[in-house]
Amino acid sequence: MSDEQRDQDRDENRDESRDRKHAGPAPAPAVPAGPEPEPIRFFGTAWVERDGGYAVRRAAAAVGSLAGAVASAYLLRFAYEGLELGNVGPFLSISVVVLFAIASSIAFAKTWESFSRRPAPSSDESALKGLKAIGFIGSLIAYFLRCFVEAPGEKLRRAEYERAKVEFARRREARTGNPAARRPKRKK
């Protein structure tokens, strides 16, 4: 590329940027015509109409969570074998197995519960984060099983979305006309 062509390209780029600066205000973002659905991890908003590869995403989420649970179980098995090789004693070996079993069952129950209702703001969910991290296999199994029925959390979000649409329609119907054009109320 010659120096003359480079100079010409720079001049054109300057003109374009100057035109963008003086083009006026940017257009206002579009106002939504109603409530927006809340996206679900791995599914986005495809759960609303069950389109956009929804079935494939559900199958992939089920297979992925099952594969993660199986891989995690093998990882824990290797950790247990490491304890056995280290001759830590039967008490510690059994304690580790019981700890992971209890943590996994609690994580399963809390994860399954979270698919149908939101936790209260003052609940002890934040205190259980560590326990759910230890029992991650239970969470993965809950995710796997829920994918057979629906996208995990879809029922809860669908109910909230439908309720928001009804409230939005009710509020829209209550507004009639331009309030500035209304006649003032007569005093009695």
C-alpha positions as a LaTeX table, in Angstrom:
\begin{tabular}{lrrr}
\hline
Residue & $x$ (\AA) & $y$ (\AA) & $z$ (\AA) \\
\hline
Met1 & 0.00 & 0.00 & 0.00 \\
Ser2 & 1.45 & 3.36 & $-0.92$ \\
Asp3 & 1.77 & 6.37 & 1.38 \\
Glu4 & $-0.86$ & 8.20 & $-0.65$ \\
Gln5 & $-3.43$ & 5.41 & $-0.14$ \\
Arg6 & $-2.72$ & 5.30 & 3.61 \\
Asp7 & $-3.24$ & 9.04 & 3.90 \\
Gln8 & $-6.48$ & 8.78 & 1.96 \\
Asp9 & $-7.72$ & 5.94 & 4.23 \\
Arg10 & $-6.89$ & 7.99 & 7.35 \\
Asp11 & $-8.77$ & 11.00 & 5.99 \\
Glu12 & $-11.85$ & 8.85 & 5.26 \\
Asn13 & $-11.74$ & 7.34 & 8.77 \\
Arg14 & $-11.50$ & 10.83 & 10.32 \\
Asp15 & $-14.48$ & 12.00 & 8.25 \\
Glu16 & $-16.55$ & 8.98 & 9.33 \\
Ser17 & $-15.74$ & 9.48 & 13.01 \\
Arg18 & $-16.51$ & 13.20 & 12.75 \\
Asp19 & $-19.86$ & 12.38 & 11.11 \\
Arg20 & $-20.69$ & 9.94 & 13.92 \\
Lys21 & $-19.90$ & 12.58 & 16.56 \\
His22 & $-22.16$ & 15.19 & 14.95 \\
Ala23 & $-24.94$ & 12.85 & 13.88 \\
Gly24 & $-27.05$ & 13.77 & 16.88 \\
Pro25 & $-28.18$ & 11.81 & 19.88 \\
Ala26 & $-28.22$ & 8.05 & 19.73 \\
Pro27 & $-31.65$ & 6.51 & 19.28 \\
Ala28 & $-33.42$ & 5.64 & 22.50 \\
Pro29 & $-33.52$ & 1.95 & 23.38 \\
Ala30 & $-36.77$ & 0.22 & 22.55 \\
Val31 & $-39.23$ & 0.05 & 25.43 \\
Pro32 & $-40.21$ & $-3.55$ & 26.13 \\
Ala33 & $-43.81$ & $-4.38$ & 25.35 \\
Gly34 & $-44.15$ & $-6.31$ & 28.56 \\
Pro35 & $-42.22$ & $-8.24$ & 31.15 \\
Glu36 & $-39.05$ & $-9.96$ & 29.98 \\
Pro37 & $-38.53$ & $-13.64$ & 30.83 \\
Glu38 & $-35.63$ & $-14.44$ & 33.14 \\
Pro39 & $-32.93$ & $-16.48$ & 31.38 \\
Ile40 & $-31.98$ & $-19.90$ & 32.72 \\
Arg41 & $-28.36$ & $-21.05$ & 32.68 \\
Phe42 & $-27.61$ & $-23.07$ & 29.52 \\
Phe43 & $-31.11$ & $-22.37$ & 28.16 \\
Gly44 & $-31.35$ & $-18.59$ & 27.93 \\
Thr45 & $-34.95$ & $-17.67$ & 27.21 \\
Ala46 & $-35.57$ & $-20.64$ & 24.89 \\
Trp47 & $-37.68$ & $-22.18$ & 27.67 \\
Val48 & $-40.50$ & $-19.68$ & 27.08 \\
Glu49 & $-41.58$ & $-21.07$ & 23.71 \\
Arg50 & $-39.47$ & $-24.24$ & 23.96 \\
Asp51 & $-37.74$ & $-23.38$ & 20.72 \\
Gly52 & $-34.20$ & $-22.56$ & 19.65 \\
Gly53 & $-32.81$ & $-26.01$ & 20.35 \\
Tyr54 & $-34.55$ & $-26.36$ & 23.70 \\
Ala55 & $-34.79$ & $-30.17$ & 23.52 \\
Val56 & $-31.17$ & $-30.50$ & 22.43 \\
Arg57 & $-30.07$ & $-28.20$ & 25.24 \\
Arg58 & $-32.02$ & $-30.25$ & 27.78 \\
Ala59 & $-30.46$ & $-33.46$ & 26.53 \\
Ala60 & $-26.99$ & $-31.90$ & 26.55 \\
Ala61 & $-27.50$ & $-30.56$ & 30.09 \\
Ala62 & $-28.64$ & $-34.00$ & 31.26 \\
Val63 & $-25.71$ & $-35.79$ & 29.65 \\
Gly64 & $-23.25$ & $-33.16$ & 30.87 \\
Ser65 & $-24.45$ & $-33.27$ & 34.45 \\
Leu66 & $-24.44$ & $-37.08$ & 34.48 \\
Ala67 & $-20.93$ & $-37.15$ & 33.00 \\
Gly68 & $-19.82$ & $-34.63$ & 35.62 \\
Ala69 & $-21.34$ & $-36.72$ & 38.42 \\
Val70 & $-19.67$ & $-39.91$ & 37.17 \\
Ala71 & $-16.30$ & $-38.18$ & 36.76 \\
Ser72 & $-16.66$ & $-36.68$ & 40.24 \\
Ala73 & $-17.49$ & $-40.08$ & 41.73 \\
Tyr74 & $-14.33$ & $-41.52$ & 40.18 \\
Leu75 & $-12.35$ & $-38.60$ & 41.56 \\
Leu76 & $-13.72$ & $-39.25$ & 45.04 \\
Arg77 & $-12.95$ & $-42.94$ & 44.65 \\
Phe78 & $-9.33$ & $-42.12$ & 43.87 \\
Ala79 & $-9.21$ & $-39.83$ & 46.90 \\
Tyr80 & $-10.58$ & $-42.64$ & 49.06 \\
Glu81 & $-7.96$ & $-45.03$ & 47.69 \\
Gly82 & $-5.35$ & $-42.43$ & 48.57 \\
Leu83 & $-6.60$ & $-42.47$ & 52.14 \\
Glu84 & $-6.38$ & $-46.25$ & 52.17 \\
Leu85 & $-2.82$ & $-46.15$ & 50.85 \\
Gly86 & $-1.92$ & $-43.61$ & 53.51 \\
Asn87 & $-3.08$ & $-45.96$ & 56.28 \\
Val88 & $-5.08$ & $-43.27$ & 58.01 \\
Gly89 & $-7.21$ & $-45.82$ & 59.80 \\
Pro90 & $-10.76$ & $-47.04$ & 59.40 \\
Phe91 & $-12.33$ & $-44.23$ & 61.45 \\
Leu92 & $-11.12$ & $-41.46$ & 59.14 \\
Ser93 & $-11.88$ & $-43.47$ & 55.99 \\
Ile94 & $-15.45$ & $-44.15$ & 57.09 \\
Ser95 & $-15.87$ & $-40.56$ & 58.28 \\
Val96 & $-14.90$ & $-39.19$ & 54.85 \\
Val97 & $-17.37$ & $-41.49$ & 53.09 \\
Val98 & $-20.17$ & $-40.56$ & 55.51 \\
Leu99 & $-19.35$ & $-36.86$ & 55.19 \\
Phe100 & $-19.58$ & $-36.93$ & 51.40 \\
Ala101 & $-22.78$ & $-39.01$ & 51.51 \\
Ile102 & $-24.49$ & $-36.60$ & 53.90 \\
Ala103 & $-23.25$ & $-33.53$ & 52.04 \\
Ser104 & $-24.40$ & $-34.99$ & 48.71 \\
Ser105 & $-27.86$ & $-35.79$ & 50.03 \\
Ile106 & $-28.27$ & $-32.30$ & 51.50 \\
Ala107 & $-26.99$ & $-30.72$ & 48.28 \\
Phe108 & $-29.43$ & $-32.85$ & 46.27 \\
Ala109 & $-32.37$ & $-31.84$ & 48.46 \\
Lys110 & $-31.49$ & $-28.12$ & 48.45 \\
Thr111 & $-30.83$ & $-28.08$ & 44.70 \\
Trp112 & $-34.07$ & $-29.91$ & 43.97 \\
Glu113 & $-35.95$ & $-27.52$ & 46.25 \\
Ser114 & $-34.41$ & $-24.50$ & 44.48 \\
Phe115 & $-36.01$ & $-25.62$ & 41.21 \\
Ser116 & $-39.51$ & $-25.10$ & 42.60 \\
Arg117 & $-39.18$ & $-22.09$ & 44.90 \\
Arg118 & $-36.80$ & $-19.23$ & 45.53 \\
Pro119 & $-35.05$ & $-19.16$ & 48.89 \\
Ala120 & $-36.14$ & $-16.54$ & 51.38 \\
Pro121 & $-33.76$ & $-13.58$ & 51.57 \\
Ser122 & $-33.08$ & $-14.24$ & 55.23 \\
Ser123 & $-32.64$ & $-18.00$ & 54.83 \\
Asp124 & $-29.45$ & $-19.88$ & 55.55 \\
Glu125 & $-28.69$ & $-20.62$ & 51.88 \\
Ser126 & $-25.41$ & $-18.74$ & 52.05 \\
Ala127 & $-24.36$ & $-20.83$ & 55.04 \\
Leu128 & $-25.02$ & $-24.00$ & 53.03 \\
Lys129 & $-22.85$ & $-22.98$ & 50.06 \\
Gly130 & $-19.83$ & $-24.78$ & 51.49 \\
Leu131 & $-21.85$ & $-27.90$ & 52.20 \\
Lys132 & $-23.32$ & $-27.81$ & 48.69 \\
Ala133 & $-19.81$ & $-27.46$ & 47.27 \\
Ile134 & $-18.68$ & $-30.56$ & 49.16 \\
Gly135 & $-21.77$ & $-32.47$ & 48.04 \\
Phe136 & $-21.57$ & $-31.31$ & 44.44 \\
Ile137 & $-22.38$ & $-34.83$ & 43.19 \\
Gly138 & $-25.85$ & $-34.51$ & 44.73 \\
Ser139 & $-26.38$ & $-31.20$ & 42.93 \\
Leu140 & $-25.28$ & $-32.71$ & 39.62 \\
Ile141 & $-27.63$ & $-35.66$ & 40.06 \\
Ala142 & $-30.53$ & $-33.32$ & 40.88 \\
Tyr143 & $-29.75$ & $-31.33$ & 37.74 \\
Phe144 & $-29.60$ & $-34.55$ & 35.70 \\
Leu145 & $-32.94$ & $-35.82$ & 36.98 \\
Arg146 & $-34.68$ & $-32.47$ & 36.53 \\
Cys147 & $-33.62$ & $-32.31$ & 32.87 \\
Phe148 & $-35.93$ & $-35.27$ & 32.17 \\
Val149 & $-38.96$ & $-33.19$ & 33.14 \\
Glu150 & $-38.02$ & $-29.64$ & 32.16 \\
Ala151 & $-35.18$ & $-27.17$ & 32.15 \\
Pro152 & $-34.04$ & $-26.90$ & 35.78 \\
Gly153 & $-36.00$ & $-24.04$ & 37.32 \\
Glu154 & $-38.35$ & $-23.66$ & 34.35 \\
Lys155 & $-41.55$ & $-24.29$ & 36.32 \\
Leu156 & $-40.69$ & $-21.58$ & 38.84 \\
Arg157 & $-39.67$ & $-19.03$ & 36.21 \\
Arg158 & $-42.68$ & $-19.84$ & 34.02 \\
Ala159 & $-45.07$ & $-19.22$ & 36.92 \\
Glu160 & $-43.31$ & $-15.93$ & 37.75 \\
Tyr161 & $-43.32$ & $-14.88$ & 34.09 \\
Glu162 & $-47.02$ & $-15.69$ & 33.63 \\
Arg163 & $-47.86$ & $-13.79$ & 36.82 \\
Ala164 & $-45.83$ & $-10.79$ & 35.60 \\
Lys165 & $-47.61$ & $-10.86$ & 32.23 \\
Val166 & $-51.03$ & $-10.88$ & 33.93 \\
Glu167 & $-50.03$ & $-7.99$ & 36.21 \\
Phe168 & $-48.64$ & $-6.04$ & 33.26 \\
Ala169 & $-51.86$ & $-6.56$ & 31.26 \\
Arg170 & $-53.95$ & $-5.49$ & 34.27 \\
Arg171 & $-51.87$ & $-2.33$ & 34.71 \\
Arg172 & $-52.08$ & $-1.55$ & 30.99 \\
Glu173 & $-55.86$ & $-1.89$ & 31.01 \\
Ala174 & $-56.15$ & 0.45 & 33.98 \\
Arg175 & $-54.49$ & 3.22 & 31.97 \\
Thr176 & $-56.81$ & 4.78 & 29.45 \\
Gly177 & $-55.98$ & 7.72 & 27.29 \\
Asn178 & $-53.70$ & 10.62 & 27.91 \\
Pro179 & $-53.88$ & 11.80 & 31.53 \\
Ala180 & $-52.90$ & 15.34 & 30.52 \\
Ala181 & $-55.93$ & 15.59 & 28.24 \\
Arg182 & $-58.42$ & 14.64 & 30.95 \\
Arg183 & $-60.74$ & 17.24 & 32.33 \\
Pro184 & $-60.13$ & 18.28 & 35.89 \\
Lys185 & $-62.53$ & 16.80 & 38.41 \\
Arg186 & $-65.40$ & 19.06 & 39.44 \\
Lys187 & $-65.39$ & 20.26 & 42.97 \\
Lys188 & $-68.52$ & 19.63 & 44.98 \\
\hline
\end{tabular}
